[in-house]
Coordinates of C-alpha atoms in Angstrom, one line a residue:
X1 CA -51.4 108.2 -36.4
X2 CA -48.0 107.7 -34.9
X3 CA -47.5 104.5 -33.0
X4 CA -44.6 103.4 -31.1
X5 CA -44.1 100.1 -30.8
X6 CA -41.9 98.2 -28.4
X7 CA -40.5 95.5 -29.5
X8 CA -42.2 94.7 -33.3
X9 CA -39.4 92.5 -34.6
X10 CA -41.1 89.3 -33.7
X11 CA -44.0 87.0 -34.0
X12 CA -46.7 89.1 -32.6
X13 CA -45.1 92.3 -32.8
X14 CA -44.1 91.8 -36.7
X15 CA -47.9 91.3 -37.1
X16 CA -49.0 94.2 -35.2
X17 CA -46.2 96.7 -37.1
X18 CA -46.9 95.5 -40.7
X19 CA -50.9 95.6 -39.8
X20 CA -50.4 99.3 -38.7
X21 CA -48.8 99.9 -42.0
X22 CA -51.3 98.3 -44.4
X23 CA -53.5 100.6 -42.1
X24 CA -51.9 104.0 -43.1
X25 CA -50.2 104.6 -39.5
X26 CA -46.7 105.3 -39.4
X27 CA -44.6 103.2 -37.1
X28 CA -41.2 102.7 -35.1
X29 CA -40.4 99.8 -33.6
X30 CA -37.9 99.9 -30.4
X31 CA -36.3 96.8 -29.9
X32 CA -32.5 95.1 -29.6
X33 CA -33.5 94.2 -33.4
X34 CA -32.1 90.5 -32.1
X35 CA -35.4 88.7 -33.6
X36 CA -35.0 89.7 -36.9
X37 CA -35.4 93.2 -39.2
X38 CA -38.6 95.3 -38.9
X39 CA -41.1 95.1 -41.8
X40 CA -40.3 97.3 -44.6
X41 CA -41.8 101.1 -44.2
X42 CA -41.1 101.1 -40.3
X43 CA -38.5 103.1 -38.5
X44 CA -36.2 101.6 -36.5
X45 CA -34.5 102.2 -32.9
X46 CA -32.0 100.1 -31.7
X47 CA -32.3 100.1 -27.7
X48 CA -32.1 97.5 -25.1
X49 CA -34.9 98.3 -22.7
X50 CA -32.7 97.1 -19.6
X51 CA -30.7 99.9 -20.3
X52 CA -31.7 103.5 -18.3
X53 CA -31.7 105.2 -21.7
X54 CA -33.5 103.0 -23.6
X55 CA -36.1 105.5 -24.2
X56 CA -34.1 108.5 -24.7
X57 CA -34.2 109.0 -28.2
X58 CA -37.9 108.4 -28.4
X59 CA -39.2 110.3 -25.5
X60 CA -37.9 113.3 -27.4
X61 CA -40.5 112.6 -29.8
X62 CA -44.7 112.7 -29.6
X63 CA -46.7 109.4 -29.9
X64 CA -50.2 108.8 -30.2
X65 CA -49.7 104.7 -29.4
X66 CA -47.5 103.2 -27.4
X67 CA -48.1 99.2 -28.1
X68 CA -45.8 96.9 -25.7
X69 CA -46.0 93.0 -25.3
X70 CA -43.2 92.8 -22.4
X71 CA -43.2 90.3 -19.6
X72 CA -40.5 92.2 -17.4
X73 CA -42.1 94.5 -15.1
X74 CA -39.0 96.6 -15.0
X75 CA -39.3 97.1 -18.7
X76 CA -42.6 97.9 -19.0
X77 CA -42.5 100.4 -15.7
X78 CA -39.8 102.3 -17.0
X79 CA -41.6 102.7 -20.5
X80 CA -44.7 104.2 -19.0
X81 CA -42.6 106.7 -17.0
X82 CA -40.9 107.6 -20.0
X83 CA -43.7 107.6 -22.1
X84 CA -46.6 108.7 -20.4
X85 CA -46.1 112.4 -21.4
X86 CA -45.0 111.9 -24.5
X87 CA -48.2 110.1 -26.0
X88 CA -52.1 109.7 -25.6
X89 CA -52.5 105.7 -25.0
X90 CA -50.8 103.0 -23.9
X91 CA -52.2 99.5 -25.6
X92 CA -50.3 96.6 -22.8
X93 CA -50.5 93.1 -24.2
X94 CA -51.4 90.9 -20.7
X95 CA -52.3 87.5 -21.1
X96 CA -55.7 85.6 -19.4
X97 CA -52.5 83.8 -17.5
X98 CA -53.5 86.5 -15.2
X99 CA -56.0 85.0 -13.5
X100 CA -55.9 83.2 -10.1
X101 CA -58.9 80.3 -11.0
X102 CA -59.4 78.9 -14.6
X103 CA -61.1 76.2 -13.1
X104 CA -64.7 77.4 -14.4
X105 CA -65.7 78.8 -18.3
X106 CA -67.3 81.7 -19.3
X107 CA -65.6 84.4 -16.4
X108 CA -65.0 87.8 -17.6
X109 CA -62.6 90.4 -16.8
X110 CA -63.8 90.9 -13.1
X111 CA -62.1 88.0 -11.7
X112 CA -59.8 87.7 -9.2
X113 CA -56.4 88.0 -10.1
X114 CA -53.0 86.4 -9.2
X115 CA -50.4 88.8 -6.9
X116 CA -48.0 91.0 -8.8
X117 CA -44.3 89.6 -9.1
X118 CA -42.4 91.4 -6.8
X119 CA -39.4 93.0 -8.8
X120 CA -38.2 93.6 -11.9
X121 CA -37.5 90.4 -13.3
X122 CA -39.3 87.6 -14.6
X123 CA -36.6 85.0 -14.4
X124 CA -38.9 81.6 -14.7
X125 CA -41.9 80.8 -16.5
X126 CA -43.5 79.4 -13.3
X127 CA -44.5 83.2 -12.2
X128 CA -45.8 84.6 -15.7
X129 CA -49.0 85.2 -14.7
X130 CA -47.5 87.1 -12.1
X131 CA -45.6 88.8 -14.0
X132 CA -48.2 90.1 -16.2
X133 CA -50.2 91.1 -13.2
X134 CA -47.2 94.1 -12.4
X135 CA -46.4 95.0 -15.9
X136 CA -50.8 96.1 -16.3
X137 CA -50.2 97.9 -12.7
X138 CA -47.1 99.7 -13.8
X139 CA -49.4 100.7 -17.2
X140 CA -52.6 101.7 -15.1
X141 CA -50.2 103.6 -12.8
X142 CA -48.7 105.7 -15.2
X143 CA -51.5 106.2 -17.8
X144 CA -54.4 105.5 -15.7
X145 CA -57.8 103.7 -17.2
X146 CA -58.9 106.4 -19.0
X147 CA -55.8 106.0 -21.8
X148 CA -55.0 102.6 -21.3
X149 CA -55.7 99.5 -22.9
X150 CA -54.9 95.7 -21.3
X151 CA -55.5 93.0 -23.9
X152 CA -55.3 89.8 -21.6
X153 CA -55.0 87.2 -24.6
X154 CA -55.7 83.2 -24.9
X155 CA -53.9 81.4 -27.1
X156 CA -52.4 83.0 -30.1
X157 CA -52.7 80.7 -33.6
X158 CA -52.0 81.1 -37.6
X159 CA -48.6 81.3 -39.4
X160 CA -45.4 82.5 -37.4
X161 CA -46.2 80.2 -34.8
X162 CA -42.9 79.6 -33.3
X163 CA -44.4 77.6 -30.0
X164 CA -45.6 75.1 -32.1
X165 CA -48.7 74.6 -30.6
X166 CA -51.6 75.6 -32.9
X167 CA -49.4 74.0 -35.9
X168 CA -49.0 70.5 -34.5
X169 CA -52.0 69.2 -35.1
X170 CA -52.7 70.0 -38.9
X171 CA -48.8 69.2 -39.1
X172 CA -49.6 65.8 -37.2
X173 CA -52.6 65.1 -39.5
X174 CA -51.0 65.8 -42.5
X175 CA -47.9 64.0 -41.7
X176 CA -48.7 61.0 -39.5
X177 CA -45.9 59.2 -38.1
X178 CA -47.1 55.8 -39.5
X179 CA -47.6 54.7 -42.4
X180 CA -51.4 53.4 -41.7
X181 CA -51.8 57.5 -40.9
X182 CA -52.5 56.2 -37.0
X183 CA -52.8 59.6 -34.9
X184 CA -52.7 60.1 -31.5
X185 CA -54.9 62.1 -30.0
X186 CA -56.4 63.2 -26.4
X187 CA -59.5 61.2 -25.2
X188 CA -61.2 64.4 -23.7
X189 CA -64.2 65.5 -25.4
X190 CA -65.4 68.4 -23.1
X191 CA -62.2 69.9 -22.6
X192 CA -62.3 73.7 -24.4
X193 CA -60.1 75.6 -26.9
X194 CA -59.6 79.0 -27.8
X195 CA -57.4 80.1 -30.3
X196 CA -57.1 83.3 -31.4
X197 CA -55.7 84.3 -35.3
X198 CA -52.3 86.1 -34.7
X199 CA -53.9 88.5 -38.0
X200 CA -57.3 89.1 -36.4
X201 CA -55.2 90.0 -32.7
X202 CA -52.9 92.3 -34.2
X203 CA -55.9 93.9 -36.6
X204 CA -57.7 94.6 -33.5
X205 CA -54.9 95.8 -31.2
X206 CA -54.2 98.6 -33.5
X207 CA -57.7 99.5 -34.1
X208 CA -57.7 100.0 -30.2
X209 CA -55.4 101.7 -30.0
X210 CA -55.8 104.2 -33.1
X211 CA -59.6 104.1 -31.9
X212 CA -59.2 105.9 -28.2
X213 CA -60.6 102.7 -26.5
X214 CA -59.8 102.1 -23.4
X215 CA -60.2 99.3 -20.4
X216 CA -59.4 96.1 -19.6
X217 CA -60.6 92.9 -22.4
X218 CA -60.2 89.1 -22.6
X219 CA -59.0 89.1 -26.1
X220 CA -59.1 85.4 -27.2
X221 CA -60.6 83.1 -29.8
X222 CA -64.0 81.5 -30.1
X223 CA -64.5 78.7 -27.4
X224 CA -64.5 75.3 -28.8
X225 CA -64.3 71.9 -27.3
X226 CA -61.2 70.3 -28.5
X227 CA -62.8 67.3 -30.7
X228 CA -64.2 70.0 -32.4
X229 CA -60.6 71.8 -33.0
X230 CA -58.8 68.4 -34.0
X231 CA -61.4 67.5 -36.7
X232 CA -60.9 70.6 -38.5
X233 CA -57.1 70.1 -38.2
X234 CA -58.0 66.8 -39.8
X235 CA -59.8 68.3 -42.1
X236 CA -57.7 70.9 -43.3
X237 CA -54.8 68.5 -43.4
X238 CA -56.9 65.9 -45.9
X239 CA -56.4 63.2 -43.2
X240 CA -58.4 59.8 -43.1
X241 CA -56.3 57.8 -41.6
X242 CA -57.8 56.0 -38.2
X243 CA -57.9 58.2 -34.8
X244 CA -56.5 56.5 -32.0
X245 CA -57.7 58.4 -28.6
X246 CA -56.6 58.1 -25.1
X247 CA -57.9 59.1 -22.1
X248 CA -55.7 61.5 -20.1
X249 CA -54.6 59.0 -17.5
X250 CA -53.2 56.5 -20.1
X251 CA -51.8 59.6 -21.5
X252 CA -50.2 61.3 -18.2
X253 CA -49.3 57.6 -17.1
X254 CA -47.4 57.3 -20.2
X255 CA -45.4 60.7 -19.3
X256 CA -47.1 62.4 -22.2
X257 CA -47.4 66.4 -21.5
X258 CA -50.6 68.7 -21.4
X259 CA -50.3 71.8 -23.5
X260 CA -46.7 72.2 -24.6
X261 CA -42.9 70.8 -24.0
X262 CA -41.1 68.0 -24.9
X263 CA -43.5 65.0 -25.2
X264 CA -46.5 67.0 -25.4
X265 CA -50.2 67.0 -26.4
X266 CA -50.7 70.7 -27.2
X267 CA -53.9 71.9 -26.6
X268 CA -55.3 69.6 -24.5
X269 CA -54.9 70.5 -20.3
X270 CA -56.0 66.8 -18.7
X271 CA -56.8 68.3 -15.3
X272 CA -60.5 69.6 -14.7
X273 CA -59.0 72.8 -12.4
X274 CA -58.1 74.4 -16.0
X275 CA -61.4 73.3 -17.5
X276 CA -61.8 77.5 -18.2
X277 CA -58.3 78.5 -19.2
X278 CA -59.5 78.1 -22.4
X279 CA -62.8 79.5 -22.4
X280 CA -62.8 82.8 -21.0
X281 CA -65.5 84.9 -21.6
X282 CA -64.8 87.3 -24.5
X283 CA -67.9 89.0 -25.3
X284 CA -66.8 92.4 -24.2
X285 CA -63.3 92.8 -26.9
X286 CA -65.9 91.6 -29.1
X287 CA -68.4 94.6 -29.0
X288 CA -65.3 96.6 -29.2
X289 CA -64.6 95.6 -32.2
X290 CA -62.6 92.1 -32.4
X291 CA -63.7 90.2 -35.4
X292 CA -62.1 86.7 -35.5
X293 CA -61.8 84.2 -39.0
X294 CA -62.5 81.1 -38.9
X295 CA -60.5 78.1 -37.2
X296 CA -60.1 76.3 -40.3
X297 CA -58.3 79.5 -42.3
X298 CA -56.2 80.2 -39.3
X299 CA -55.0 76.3 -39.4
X300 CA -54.6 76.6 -42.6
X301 CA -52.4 79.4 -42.7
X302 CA -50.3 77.9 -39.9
X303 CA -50.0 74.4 -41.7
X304 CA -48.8 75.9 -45.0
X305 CA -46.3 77.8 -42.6
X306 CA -44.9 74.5 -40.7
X307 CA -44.4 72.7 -44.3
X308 CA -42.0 75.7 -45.0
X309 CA -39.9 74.7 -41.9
X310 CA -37.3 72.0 -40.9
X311 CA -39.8 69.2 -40.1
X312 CA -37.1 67.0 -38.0
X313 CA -36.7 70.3 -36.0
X314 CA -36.9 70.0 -32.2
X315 CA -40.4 71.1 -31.4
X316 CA -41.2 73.1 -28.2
X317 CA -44.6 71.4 -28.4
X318 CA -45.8 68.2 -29.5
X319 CA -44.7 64.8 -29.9
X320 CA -41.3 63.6 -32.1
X321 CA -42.1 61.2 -34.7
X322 CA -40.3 58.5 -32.7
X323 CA -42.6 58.9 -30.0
X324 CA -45.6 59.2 -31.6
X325 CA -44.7 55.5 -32.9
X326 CA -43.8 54.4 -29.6
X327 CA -46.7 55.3 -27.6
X328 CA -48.9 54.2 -30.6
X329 CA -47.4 50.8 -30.7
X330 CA -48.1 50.7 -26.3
X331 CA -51.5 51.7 -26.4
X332 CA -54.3 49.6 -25.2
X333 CA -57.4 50.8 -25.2
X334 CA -59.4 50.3 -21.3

């Protein structure tokens, strides 16, 4: 099949291109090209989508796929218009950041969501969800349900990840700050992951796609609670050094960060109004076909990737070196 891909030069989109090529499906890639080349057998159109003929050259063609993982509302709007007679199926990339309440696990697809940004522009991170909420309109308005897929995703893991927050804690565990292998982690047992294999997402998106499926899906890892998660980070990492946990008070008191930042603890969310933002029910992408690996290969791809990087890098999640010491050498347990 033909897919058109809208973006494909980055993390995600690199995976989904070169997954629909080990697949047999040819595939272009529209995008500025400013994250990097496409992967080798794709087509390539230059275009910056806030440009009114961003989609001239390949509205002029026939598509079977369209596959887009944009937050701006305007982009994604004008896509469908431009699109919408030129191919079968639109596959949206949304995120479960959609949703109004993650206060309570296991809720499907069927729950309330947040209001749509109004406007084109996402110009903060604070309105995301938002965000997300127009861009699946602007799909469903063009394309309707019937040719329309909406992959609301949790948290996205394995090698490539550049938000550094599935590959801190193997990185962490393998390379503890101090030299009696101390770690710090979060005192908060019942809190819930989900991460989902960047591999597995992108396998399944294109199957979707390429598969006439349509409808709406939580499309997210298997739900585990987080000491779970950060003993097979241990364990892929080899580590045996002690644990050192702290609750979330010492830890918020201390100005440490939930989920990601500067001075962060990814992962773990330390307030019980998220307790389901990671565990959303995903039974339903899963009788359509998502098959996810283990945790411990997906870690273990991501670690061997984050050894192939600058280590003293600025992380956008996770705790420097220096402050791993520091709060180690403060810490007293209640």
């Amino acid at each position: 099949m033909r897919l058109l891909i809208l973006g494909g030069t980055a993390w995600l989109g690199g995976y989904i291109t070169s997954t629909a090529l080990e697949l047999g499906h040819q595939v272009t890639c529209l995008a500025r090209g400013a994250s990097g080349p496409v992967a080798a057998g794709a087509a390539f159109v230059r275009a910056d989508r806030e440009r009114p003929d961003a989609y001239d050259e390949v509205a002029a063609e026939r598509w079977d796929v369209v596959v887009d993982v944009s937050r701006q509302p305007g982009q994604v709007q004008r896509a469908a218009a431009a699109l919408v007679r030129r191919s079968r199926s639109f596959v949206f990339v949304s995120s479960a950041n959609v949703y109004a309440d993650h206060s309570s696990p296991g809720q499907d697809e069927t729950k309330t969501l947040l209001p749509p940004l109004v406007g084109n522009i996402m110009e903060s991170m604070a309105v995301y969800g938002e965000a997300k909420v127009a861009c699946e309109q602007h799909v469903m308005d063009a394309y309707g349900p019937e040719r329309t897929v909406i992959a609301r995703v949790g948290l996205i893991g394995g090698p490539g990840d550049v938000f550094d927050r599935t590959g801190y804690w193997p990185l962490r565990f393998a390379r503890p700050a101090r030299e009696d292998g101390k770690v710090l982690v979060p005192d908060a047992p019942t809190e819930l992951t989900q991460v989902i294999d960047v591999r597995d997402l992108a396998r399944w998106l294109v199957e979707a796609g390429t598969s006439s499926l349509h409808g709406i899906f939580n499309t997210t890892g298997e739900t585990i609670p987080l000491s779970e998660h950060l003993q097979i980070a241990r364990t892929v990492a080899g580590h045996s050094g002690p644990v050192v946990p702290a609750s979330s008070e010492w830890l918020l008191a201390h100005q440490v960060q939930p989920w990601m930042g500067d001075r962060s603890l990814p992962l773990w969310l330390g307030d019980p109004d998220w307790a389901g933002f990671n565990a959303r029910d995903s039974s339903r992408a899963r009788s359509a076909g998502l098959r996810t690996r283990p945790l411990e290969d997906t870690l273990t791809a991501g670690l061997a990737w984050e050894l192939t990087r600058d280590l003293s890098r600025p992380r956008r999640a996770g705790l420097s070196d220096d402050d791993e010491r520091s709060l180690l050498d403060e810490f007293s347990p209640r």
